[in-house]
PDB file of C-alpha atoms in Angstrom:
ATOM      1  CA  MET A  24       0.080  -0.096  -0.065  1.00  0.00           C
ATOM      2  CA  THR A  25       1.367   3.405  -1.065  1.00  0.00           C
ATOM      3  CA  GLY A  26       1.524   6.312   1.395  1.00  0.00           C
ATOM      4  CA  LEU A  27      -1.418   7.941  -0.391  1.00  0.00           C
ATOM      5  CA  GLU A  28      -3.417   5.059  -0.113  1.00  0.00           C
ATOM      6  CA  GLU A  29      -2.690   4.706   3.692  1.00  0.00           C
ATOM      7  CA  ALA A  30      -3.584   8.457   3.981  1.00  0.00           C
ATOM      8  CA  MET A  31      -7.255   7.631   2.154  1.00  0.00           C
ATOM      9  CA  ARG A  32      -7.483   4.691   4.053  1.00  0.00           C
ATOM     10  CA  VAL A  33      -7.371   4.658   8.049  1.00  0.00           C
ATOM     11  CA  SER A  34      -8.009   2.297  10.576  1.00  0.00           C
ATOM     12  CA  LEU A  35     -10.078   2.730  13.787  1.00  0.00           C
ATOM     13  CA  ARG A  36      -9.766   0.866  16.850  1.00  0.00           C
ATOM     14  CA  ALA A  37     -12.155   0.780  19.879  1.00  0.00           C
ATOM     15  CA  TRP A  38     -10.909   0.034  23.485  1.00  0.00           C
ATOM     16  CA  TYR A  39     -12.836  -0.436  26.505  1.00  0.00           C
ATOM     17  CA  PHE A  40     -12.451   0.628  30.274  1.00  0.00           C
ATOM     18  CA  SER A  41     -14.350  -1.470  32.701  1.00  0.00           C
ATOM     19  CA  SER A  42     -15.820   1.615  34.448  1.00  0.00           C
ATOM     20  CA  THR A  43     -17.467   4.961  33.619  1.00  0.00           C
ATOM     21  CA  VAL A  44     -15.529   8.015  32.746  1.00  0.00           C
ATOM     22  CA  ASP A  45     -16.093  11.553  33.889  1.00  0.00           C
ATOM     23  CA  LEU A  46     -15.568  13.322  30.805  1.00  0.00           C
ATOM     24  CA  LYS A  47     -14.797  16.537  32.487  1.00  0.00           C
ATOM     25  CA  LYS A  48     -11.826  15.332  34.078  1.00  0.00           C
ATOM     26  CA  VAL A  49     -10.505  13.778  31.268  1.00  0.00           C
ATOM     27  CA  ARG A  50     -10.510  16.949  29.313  1.00  0.00           C
ATOM     28  CA  GLU A  51      -8.551  18.543  31.947  1.00  0.00           C
ATOM     29  CA  ARG A  52      -5.656  16.024  31.121  1.00  0.00           C
ATOM     30  CA  PHE A  53      -5.557  17.238  27.485  1.00  0.00           C
ATOM     31  CA  MET A  54      -5.859  21.177  27.980  1.00  0.00           C
ATOM     32  CA  GLU A  55      -2.952  21.510  25.437  1.00  0.00           C
ATOM     33  CA  PHE A  56      -5.153  19.935  22.576  1.00  0.00           C
ATOM     34  CA  PRO A  57      -8.070  21.365  20.867  1.00  0.00           C
ATOM     35  CA  VAL A  58     -11.559  19.840  21.896  1.00  0.00           C
ATOM     36  CA  LEU A  59     -13.857  19.470  19.121  1.00  0.00           C
ATOM     37  CA  HIS A  60     -16.774  17.965  20.829  1.00  0.00           C
ATOM     38  CA  ALA A  61     -17.704  17.587  24.207  1.00  0.00           C
ATOM     39  CA  ASP A  62     -19.875  14.473  24.563  1.00  0.00           C
ATOM     40  CA  PRO A  63     -18.576  12.184  23.380  1.00  0.00           C
ATOM     41  CA  LEU A  64     -15.223  14.002  24.007  1.00  0.00           C
ATOM     42  CA  ILE A  65     -13.557  14.452  20.731  1.00  0.00           C
ATOM     43  CA  ILE A  66      -9.991  15.695  20.948  1.00  0.00           C
ATOM     44  CA  ASP A  67      -7.862  16.722  17.931  1.00  0.00           C
ATOM     45  CA  LEU A  68      -4.370  15.383  18.665  1.00  0.00           C
ATOM     46  CA  ALA A  69      -3.020  16.830  15.798  1.00  0.00           C
ATOM     47  CA  GLN A  70      -1.931  15.704  12.265  1.00  0.00           C
ATOM     48  CA  GLY A  71      -5.309  14.198  11.467  1.00  0.00           C
ATOM     49  CA  ARG A  72      -5.196  12.179  14.623  1.00  0.00           C
ATOM     50  CA  ARG A  73      -8.139  11.975  16.985  1.00  0.00           C
ATOM     51  CA  VAL A  74      -9.203  10.461  20.049  1.00  0.00           C
ATOM     52  CA  ILE A  75     -12.941  10.325  20.854  1.00  0.00           C
ATOM     53  CA  ILE A  76     -13.613   9.026  24.455  1.00  0.00           C
ATOM     54  CA  THR A  77     -17.388   8.053  25.921  1.00  0.00           C
ATOM     55  CA  ASN A  78     -18.621   8.308  29.400  1.00  0.00           C
ATOM     56  CA  PHE A  79     -19.514   4.568  29.433  1.00  0.00           C
ATOM     57  CA  GLY A  80     -15.895   3.627  29.253  1.00  0.00           C
ATOM     58  CA  ALA A  81     -15.092   3.146  25.274  1.00  0.00           C
ATOM     59  CA  VAL A  82     -12.282   4.941  23.569  1.00  0.00           C
ATOM     60  CA  VAL A  83     -11.911   5.146  19.764  1.00  0.00           C
ATOM     61  CA  PHE A  84      -8.556   6.169  18.061  1.00  0.00           C
ATOM     62  CA  TRP A  85      -8.814   7.729  14.827  1.00  0.00           C
ATOM     63  CA  PRO A  86      -6.806   6.433  13.338  1.00  0.00           C
ATOM     64  CA  PHE A  87      -5.138   3.743  15.475  1.00  0.00           C
ATOM     65  CA  ASP A  88      -1.593   4.280  16.636  1.00  0.00           C
ATOM     66  CA  GLU A  89      -0.166   1.926  19.475  1.00  0.00           C
ATOM     67  CA  ALA A  90       2.248   4.071  21.150  1.00  0.00           C
ATOM     68  CA  LEU A  91      -0.083   7.282  20.946  1.00  0.00           C
ATOM     69  CA  ALA A  92      -2.864   5.052  22.100  1.00  0.00           C
ATOM     70  CA  ARG A  93      -0.947   3.948  25.022  1.00  0.00           C
ATOM     71  CA  LEU A  94      -0.198   7.443  25.961  1.00  0.00           C
ATOM     72  CA  VAL A  95      -3.757   8.696  25.763  1.00  0.00           C
ATOM     73  CA  VAL A  96      -4.692   5.454  28.151  1.00  0.00           C
ATOM     74  CA  GLY A  97      -2.345   6.695  30.678  1.00  0.00           C
ATOM     75  CA  ARG A  98      -4.039  10.156  30.887  1.00  0.00           C
ATOM     76  CA  ILE A  99      -7.470   8.658  30.968  1.00  0.00           C
ATOM     77  CA  ARG A 100      -6.621   6.297  33.657  1.00  0.00           C
ATOM     78  CA  GLU A 101      -5.318   8.969  36.008  1.00  0.00           C
ATOM     79  CA  THR A 102      -8.811   9.958  36.232  1.00  0.00           C
ATOM     80  CA  LEU A 103     -10.443   6.782  36.878  1.00  0.00           C
ATOM     81  CA  ASP A 104     -11.433   4.943  40.531  1.00  0.00           C
ATOM     82  CA  ASP A 105     -10.612   1.635  38.583  1.00  0.00           C
ATOM     83  CA  PRO A 106      -8.059   2.097  35.668  1.00  0.00           C
ATOM     84  CA  THR A 107      -8.642  -1.310  34.445  1.00  0.00           C
ATOM     85  CA  LEU A 108      -8.461  -1.402  30.620  1.00  0.00           C
ATOM     86  CA  VAL A 109     -10.075  -4.683  29.310  1.00  0.00           C
ATOM     87  CA  GLU A 110      -7.269  -5.724  26.933  1.00  0.00           C
ATOM     88  CA  GLU A 111      -9.312  -8.622  25.377  1.00  0.00           C
ATOM     89  CA  VAL A 112     -11.750  -6.506  24.361  1.00  0.00           C
ATOM     90  CA  GLU A 113     -11.570  -4.410  21.295  1.00  0.00           C
ATOM     91  CA  ASP A 114     -13.344  -3.318  17.893  1.00  0.00           C
ATOM     92  CA  ARG A 115     -12.045  -2.298  14.487  1.00  0.00           C
ATOM     93  CA  LEU A 116     -13.150  -0.441  11.568  1.00  0.00           C
ATOM     94  CA  GLN A 117     -11.983   0.828   8.251  1.00  0.00           C
ATOM     95  CA  VAL A 118     -12.554   4.273   6.788  1.00  0.00           C
ATOM     96  CA  ASP A 119     -11.727   4.756   3.192  1.00  0.00           C
ATOM     97  CA  VAL A 120     -12.387   8.508   1.939  1.00  0.00           C
ATOM     98  CA  SER A 121     -10.734   7.583  -1.679  1.00  0.00           C
ATOM     99  CA  HIS A 122     -14.433   6.904  -2.938  1.00  0.00           C
ATOM    100  CA  GLU A 123     -17.192   8.867  -4.694  1.00  0.00           C
ATOM    101  CA  GLN A 124     -20.024   7.410  -2.883  1.00  0.00           C
ATOM    102  CA  GLN A 125     -20.764   6.758   0.654  1.00  0.00           C
ATOM    103  CA  LYS A 126     -21.389   3.166   1.512  1.00  0.00           C
ATOM    104  CA  VAL A 127     -21.016   0.825   4.398  1.00  0.00           C
ATOM    105  CA  LEU A 128     -19.687  -2.553   4.108  1.00  0.00           C
ATOM    106  CA  PHE A 129     -18.613  -5.342   6.971  1.00  0.00           C
ATOM    107  CA  ASN A 130     -16.541  -3.425   8.957  1.00  0.00           C
ATOM    108  CA  GLU A 131     -15.645  -0.974   6.518  1.00  0.00           C
ATOM    109  CA  VAL A 132     -17.020   2.507   5.586  1.00  0.00           C
ATOM    110  CA  TRP A 133     -16.508   4.271   2.259  1.00  0.00           C
ATOM    111  CA  LEU A 134     -16.861   8.273   2.385  1.00  0.00           C
ATOM    112  CA  PRO A 135     -16.514  10.817  -0.386  1.00  0.00           C
ATOM    113  CA  GLY A 136     -13.497  12.786   1.146  1.00  0.00           C
ATOM    114  CA  GLU A 137     -12.339  13.661   4.674  1.00  0.00           C
ATOM    115  CA  PRO A 138     -14.901  13.003   6.924  1.00  0.00           C
ATOM    116  CA  SER A 139     -16.900  15.701   8.678  1.00  0.00           C
ATOM    117  CA  LEU A 140     -17.052  16.378  12.393  1.00  0.00           C
ATOM    118  CA  ASP A 141     -20.754  14.747  12.583  1.00  0.00           C
ATOM    119  CA  GLN A 142     -19.592  11.764  10.314  1.00  0.00           C
ATOM    120  CA  VAL A 143     -16.891  11.402  12.931  1.00  0.00           C
ATOM    121  CA  ARG A 144     -19.177  11.590  15.885  1.00  0.00           C
ATOM    122  CA  ILE A 145     -21.753   8.854  14.125  1.00  0.00           C
ATOM    123  CA  ILE A 146     -18.904   6.459  13.317  1.00  0.00           C
ATOM    124  CA  ALA A 147     -16.971   6.719  16.477  1.00  0.00           C
ATOM    125  CA  ASN A 148     -20.059   6.474  18.749  1.00  0.00           C
ATOM    126  CA  LEU A 149     -21.324   3.495  17.210  1.00  0.00           C
ATOM    127  CA  LEU A 150     -18.088   1.642  17.183  1.00  0.00           C
ATOM    128  CA  ALA A 151     -17.825   2.674  20.899  1.00  0.00           C
ATOM    129  CA  GLN A 152     -21.108   0.973  21.594  1.00  0.00           C
ATOM    130  CA  SER A 153     -20.102  -2.037  19.794  1.00  0.00           C
ATOM    131  CA  VAL A 154     -17.257  -2.279  21.816  1.00  0.00           C
ATOM    132  CA  ALA A 155     -19.166  -1.872  25.067  1.00  0.00           C
ATOM    133  CA  LEU A 156     -21.691  -4.721  24.065  1.00  0.00           C
ATOM    134  CA  GLU A 157     -18.716  -6.907  23.221  1.00  0.00           C
ATOM    135  CA  TYR A 158     -17.309  -6.398  26.811  1.00  0.00           C
ATOM    136  CA  LEU A 159     -20.849  -7.000  28.404  1.00  0.00           C
ATOM    137  CA  GLU A 160     -21.460 -10.262  25.902  1.00  0.00           C
ATOM    138  CA  ARG A 161     -18.206 -11.592  27.650  1.00  0.00           C
ATOM    139  CA  GLU A 162     -19.146 -11.156  31.151  1.00  0.00           C
ATOM    140  CA  VAL A 163     -22.398 -12.356  30.495  1.00  0.00           C
ATOM    141  CA  ASP A 164     -21.184 -15.582  28.863  1.00  0.00           C
ATOM    142  CA  ALA A 165     -18.589 -16.018  31.508  1.00  0.00           C
ATOM    143  CA  ALA A 166     -21.127 -15.839  34.229  1.00  0.00           C
ATOM    144  CA  LEU A 167     -23.226 -18.395  32.208  1.00  0.00           C
ATOM    145  CA  GLN A 168     -20.082 -20.662  32.393  1.00  0.00           C
ATOM    146  CA  ARG A 169     -19.739 -20.390  35.926  1.00  0.00           C
ATOM    147  CA  PHE A 170     -23.371 -20.715  36.828  1.00  0.00           C
ATOM    148  CA  LEU A 171     -24.540 -23.694  34.649  1.00  0.00           C
ATOM    149  CA  PRO A 172     -22.376 -26.505  36.659  1.00  0.00           C
ATOM    150  CA  TYR A 173     -24.837 -25.979  39.774  1.00  0.00           C
ATOM    151  CA  LEU A 174     -27.757 -26.062  37.364  1.00  0.00           C
ATOM    152  CA  ARG A 175     -26.311 -29.242  36.109  1.00  0.00           C
ATOM    153  CA  GLU A 176     -25.567 -30.682  39.718  1.00  0.00           C
ATOM    154  CA  LEU A 177     -29.282 -29.869  40.692  1.00  0.00           C
ATOM    155  CA  HIS A 178     -30.780 -31.749  37.415  1.00  0.00           C
ATOM    156  CA  GLU A 179     -28.375 -34.811  38.071  1.00  0.00           C
ATOM    157  CA  ASN A 180     -28.417 -35.268  41.792  1.00  0.00           C
ATOM    158  CA  GLY A 181     -31.670 -33.393  43.068  1.00  0.00           C
ATOM    159  CA  ARG A 182     -29.357 -31.166  45.172  1.00  0.00           C
ATOM    160  CA  VAL A 183     -26.568 -28.564  44.941  1.00  0.00           C
ATOM    161  CA  ARG A 184     -23.534 -27.235  46.618  1.00  0.00           C
ATOM    162  CA  ILE A 185     -23.720 -23.470  46.658  1.00  0.00           C
ATOM    163  CA  SER A 186     -23.207 -20.874  48.950  1.00  0.00           C
ATOM    164  CA  THR A 187     -25.862 -18.038  49.442  1.00  0.00           C
ATOM    165  CA  ARG A 188     -22.778 -15.676  49.115  1.00  0.00           C
ATOM    166  CA  LYS A 189     -22.316 -16.918  45.697  1.00  0.00           C
ATOM    167  CA  ILE A 190     -25.860 -16.493  44.883  1.00  0.00           C
ATOM    168  CA  LEU A 191     -25.903 -12.876  46.253  1.00  0.00           C
ATOM    169  CA  ARG A 192     -22.977 -12.116  44.403  1.00  0.00           C
ATOM    170  CA  MET A 193     -24.797 -13.361  41.000  1.00  0.00           C
ATOM    171  CA  ILE A 194     -27.523 -11.266  42.044  1.00  0.00           C
ATOM    172  CA  GLY A 195     -25.177  -8.039  42.332  1.00  0.00           C
ATOM    173  CA  PHE A 196     -23.572  -8.943  38.769  1.00  0.00           C
ATOM    174  CA  LEU A 197     -26.890  -9.011  37.217  1.00  0.00           C
ATOM    175  CA  GLY A 198     -27.939  -5.925  38.625  1.00  0.00           C
ATOM    176  CA  GLN A 199     -24.508  -4.192  37.690  1.00  0.00           C
ATOM    177  CA  THR A 200     -24.792  -5.542  34.251  1.00  0.00           C
ATOM    178  CA  ARG A 201     -28.324  -4.337  33.529  1.00  0.00           C
ATOM    179  CA  HIS A 202     -27.677  -0.940  34.917  1.00  0.00           C
ATOM    180  CA  ALA A 203     -24.922  -0.709  32.115  1.00  0.00           C
ATOM    181  CA  VAL A 204     -26.894  -2.041  29.554  1.00  0.00           C
ATOM    182  CA  LEU A 205     -29.656   0.319  30.514  1.00  0.00           C
ATOM    183  CA  ALA A 206     -27.896   3.324  31.638  1.00  0.00           C
ATOM    184  CA  ASN A 207     -25.119   3.296  29.351  1.00  0.00           C
ATOM    185  CA  LEU A 208     -25.978   1.531  26.109  1.00  0.00           C
ATOM    186  CA  THR A 209     -29.364   2.321  25.345  1.00  0.00           C
ATOM    187  CA  LEU A 210     -27.982   5.453  23.385  1.00  0.00           C
ATOM    188  CA  PHE A 211     -29.474   4.199  20.234  1.00  0.00           C
ATOM    189  CA  ASP A 212     -31.513   7.272  19.387  1.00  0.00           C
ATOM    190  CA  LYS A 213     -30.587   8.822  16.025  1.00  0.00           C
ATOM    191  CA  PRO A 214     -28.450  12.237  16.751  1.00  0.00           C
ATOM    192  CA  ASP A 215     -29.851  15.171  15.934  1.00  0.00           C
ATOM    193  CA  ALA A 216     -27.737  15.976  12.855  1.00  0.00           C
ATOM    194  CA  THR A 217     -29.379  13.081  10.989  1.00  0.00           C
ATOM    195  CA  TRP A 218     -32.726  14.881  11.005  1.00  0.00           C
ATOM    196  CA  GLU A 219     -31.187  17.554   9.004  1.00  0.00           C
ATOM    197  CA  SER A 220     -28.959  15.371   6.583  1.00  0.00           C
ATOM    198  CA  GLU A 221     -30.022  12.676   4.569  1.00  0.00           C
ATOM    199  CA  SER A 222     -26.581  11.544   4.102  1.00  0.00           C
ATOM    200  CA  LEU A 223     -25.862  11.460   7.846  1.00  0.00           C
ATOM    201  CA  GLU A 224     -29.037   9.530   8.583  1.00  0.00           C
ATOM    202  CA  GLN A 225     -28.404   6.750   6.027  1.00  0.00           C
ATOM    203  CA  LEU A 226     -24.782   6.447   7.158  1.00  0.00           C
ATOM    204  CA  TYR A 227     -26.373   6.087  10.761  1.00  0.00           C
ATOM    205  CA  LYS A 228     -28.600   3.495   9.678  1.00  0.00           C
ATOM    206  CA  SER A 229     -26.266   1.442   8.030  1.00  0.00           C
ATOM    207  CA  LEU A 230     -23.651   1.513  10.843  1.00  0.00           C
ATOM    208  CA  PHE A 231     -26.450   0.592  12.941  1.00  0.00           C
ATOM    209  CA  ASP A 232     -27.401  -2.508  10.859  1.00  0.00           C
ATOM    210  CA  MET A 233     -23.765  -3.473  10.719  1.00  0.00           C
ATOM    211  CA  PHE A 234     -22.755  -3.756  14.028  1.00  0.00           C
ATOM    212  CA  ASP A 235     -26.587  -5.327  14.935  1.00  0.00           C
ATOM    213  CA  LEU A 236     -26.638  -3.423  18.166  1.00  0.00           C
ATOM    214  CA  PRO A 237     -30.455  -3.844  19.169  1.00  0.00           C
ATOM    215  CA  GLU A 238     -30.205  -7.753  18.527  1.00  0.00           C
ATOM    216  CA  ARG A 239     -27.084  -8.076  20.277  1.00  0.00           C
ATOM    217  CA  GLN A 240     -28.573  -5.885  23.317  1.00  0.00           C
ATOM    218  CA  GLU A 241     -31.740  -7.982  23.288  1.00  0.00           C
ATOM    219  CA  ALA A 242     -29.215 -11.416  23.119  1.00  0.00           C
ATOM    220  CA  ILE A 243     -27.937  -9.908  26.517  1.00  0.00           C
ATOM    221  CA  GLU A 244     -31.158  -9.260  28.350  1.00  0.00           C
ATOM    222  CA  ARG A 245     -32.210 -12.737  27.640  1.00  0.00           C
ATOM    223  CA  LYS A 246     -28.981 -14.200  29.016  1.00  0.00           C
ATOM    224  CA  LEU A 247     -29.431 -11.887  31.875  1.00  0.00           C
ATOM    225  CA  GLN A 248     -33.179 -12.828  32.278  1.00  0.00           C
ATOM    226  CA  PHE A 249     -32.277 -16.675  32.444  1.00  0.00           C
ATOM    227  CA  LEU A 250     -29.556 -16.075  35.089  1.00  0.00           C
ATOM    228  CA  ALA A 251     -31.877 -13.874  37.375  1.00  0.00           C
ATOM    229  CA  ASP A 252     -34.640 -16.749  36.815  1.00  0.00           C
ATOM    230  CA  SER A 253     -32.340 -19.557  37.756  1.00  0.00           C
ATOM    231  CA  THR A 254     -30.816 -17.569  40.350  1.00  0.00           C
ATOM    232  CA  SER A 255     -34.057 -16.682  41.938  1.00  0.00           C
ATOM    233  CA  ASN A 256     -34.923 -20.446  41.861  1.00  0.00           C
ATOM    234  CA  LEU A 257     -31.971 -21.380  43.551  1.00  0.00           C
ATOM    235  CA  PHE A 258     -32.178 -18.810  45.899  1.00  0.00           C
ATOM    236  CA  ASP A 259     -35.685 -20.231  46.787  1.00  0.00           C
ATOM    237  CA  PHE A 260     -34.358 -23.886  46.826  1.00  0.00           C
ATOM    238  CA  LEU A 261     -31.860 -22.878  49.565  1.00  0.00           C
ATOM    239  CA  SER A 262     -34.027 -20.894  51.539  1.00  0.00           C
ATOM    240  CA  THR A 263     -36.501 -23.778  51.669  1.00  0.00           C
ATOM    241  CA  ARG A 264     -33.692 -26.175  52.475  1.00  0.00           C
ATOM    242  CA  ASN A 265     -32.243 -24.034  55.307  1.00  0.00           C
ATOM    243  CA  SER A 266     -35.723 -23.502  56.514  1.00  0.00           C
ATOM    244  CA  LEU A 267     -36.468 -27.457  56.598  1.00  0.00           C
ATOM    245  CA  ARG A 268     -32.870 -27.798  58.381  1.00  0.00           C
ATOM    246  CA  LEU A 269     -34.288 -25.087  61.162  1.00  0.00           C
ATOM    247  CA  GLU A 270     -37.257 -27.158  61.506  1.00  0.00           C
ATOM    248  CA  TRP A 271     -35.331 -30.163  62.102  1.00  0.00           C
ATOM    249  CA  VAL A 272     -33.161 -28.717  64.511  1.00  0.00           C
ATOM    250  CA  VAL A 273     -36.138 -27.399  66.844  1.00  0.00           C
ATOM    251  CA  VAL A 274     -37.604 -30.800  66.357  1.00  0.00           C
ATOM    252  CA  ILE A 275     -34.286 -32.341  67.658  1.00  0.00           C
ATOM    253  CA  LEU A 276     -33.823 -30.023  70.407  1.00  0.00           C
ATOM    254  CA  ILE A 277     -37.473 -30.564  71.577  1.00  0.00           C
ATOM    255  CA  ALA A 278     -36.835 -34.333  71.483  1.00  0.00           C
ATOM    256  CA  MET A 279     -33.671 -33.763  73.486  1.00  0.00           C
ATOM    257  CA  GLU A 280     -35.522 -31.659  76.217  1.00  0.00           C
ATOM    258  CA  LEU A 281     -38.255 -34.572  76.343  1.00  0.00           C
ATOM    259  CA  VAL A 282     -35.442 -37.191  76.660  1.00  0.00           C
ATOM    260  CA  ALA A 283     -34.039 -35.272  79.457  1.00  0.00           C
ATOM    261  CA  PHE A 284     -37.138 -34.711  81.378  1.00  0.00           C
ATOM    262  CA  VAL A 285     -38.262 -38.735  81.014  1.00  0.00           C
ATOM    263  CA  LEU A 286     -34.770 -39.312  82.398  1.00  0.00           C
ATOM    264  CA  TYR A 287     -34.827 -36.860  85.050  1.00  0.00           C
ATOM    265  CA  GLU A 288     -38.577 -38.444  85.878  1.00  0.00           C
ATOM    266  CA  VAL A 289     -36.965 -42.105  85.942  1.00  0.00           C
ATOM    267  CA  TRP A 290     -33.700 -41.544  87.947  1.00  0.00           C
ATOM    268  CA  ARG A 291     -35.336 -38.784  90.423  1.00  0.00           C
TER     269      ARG A 291
END
């Protein structure tokens, strides 16, 4: 690929922090660079390099450069309570500005010339939502894998060895994940700019469909509901078992008192 071709075709990459981001604090860490937009925070790093930072933890590099990305991540980390960058999660997209017409292919966007700020916002925000969903997909799938052995044990043996603490931790995970889905990722309303431009609306719709955002969110919700139902059933099972144990303890204590009383009467 020639230098001109490289300039016309850029690779975007989205990374993900496992915590929400305070965009005002992040902005203070990049005071020497122009800010192109406040939310999502779009910072011009010079020479056509931009970073797009969302409040739900996704960061998009336009274009991606490993060394520069690490420097940016280092500054963002300084503002976070939980600075964990989820290395296993990322999403990628190619943007080619050498075409005469706008078009969205699989993991590729064609644009007729350099992108406008509105185009950058739409492309980057949808890519950011995609990587955030990927993180949640992995987390929910991992939770399912951890939980299924208990259901299998209950099915095969009619009993299960699981502590109440583990069930409560699962309930906490479900609540936290649902909050992330509802509060951070239900951002699928079309940007205001799409109402004024047919081209921007088409770009948004095409990328929206390409990333399968609603379908993926629904799949996460179904898995969360399955986990919630299973957790509730296990909790009820354990509660019933503990109640029976308590009843047996009471019966045994009463029996012991009766035996003690009888022995006392016999030997008195």
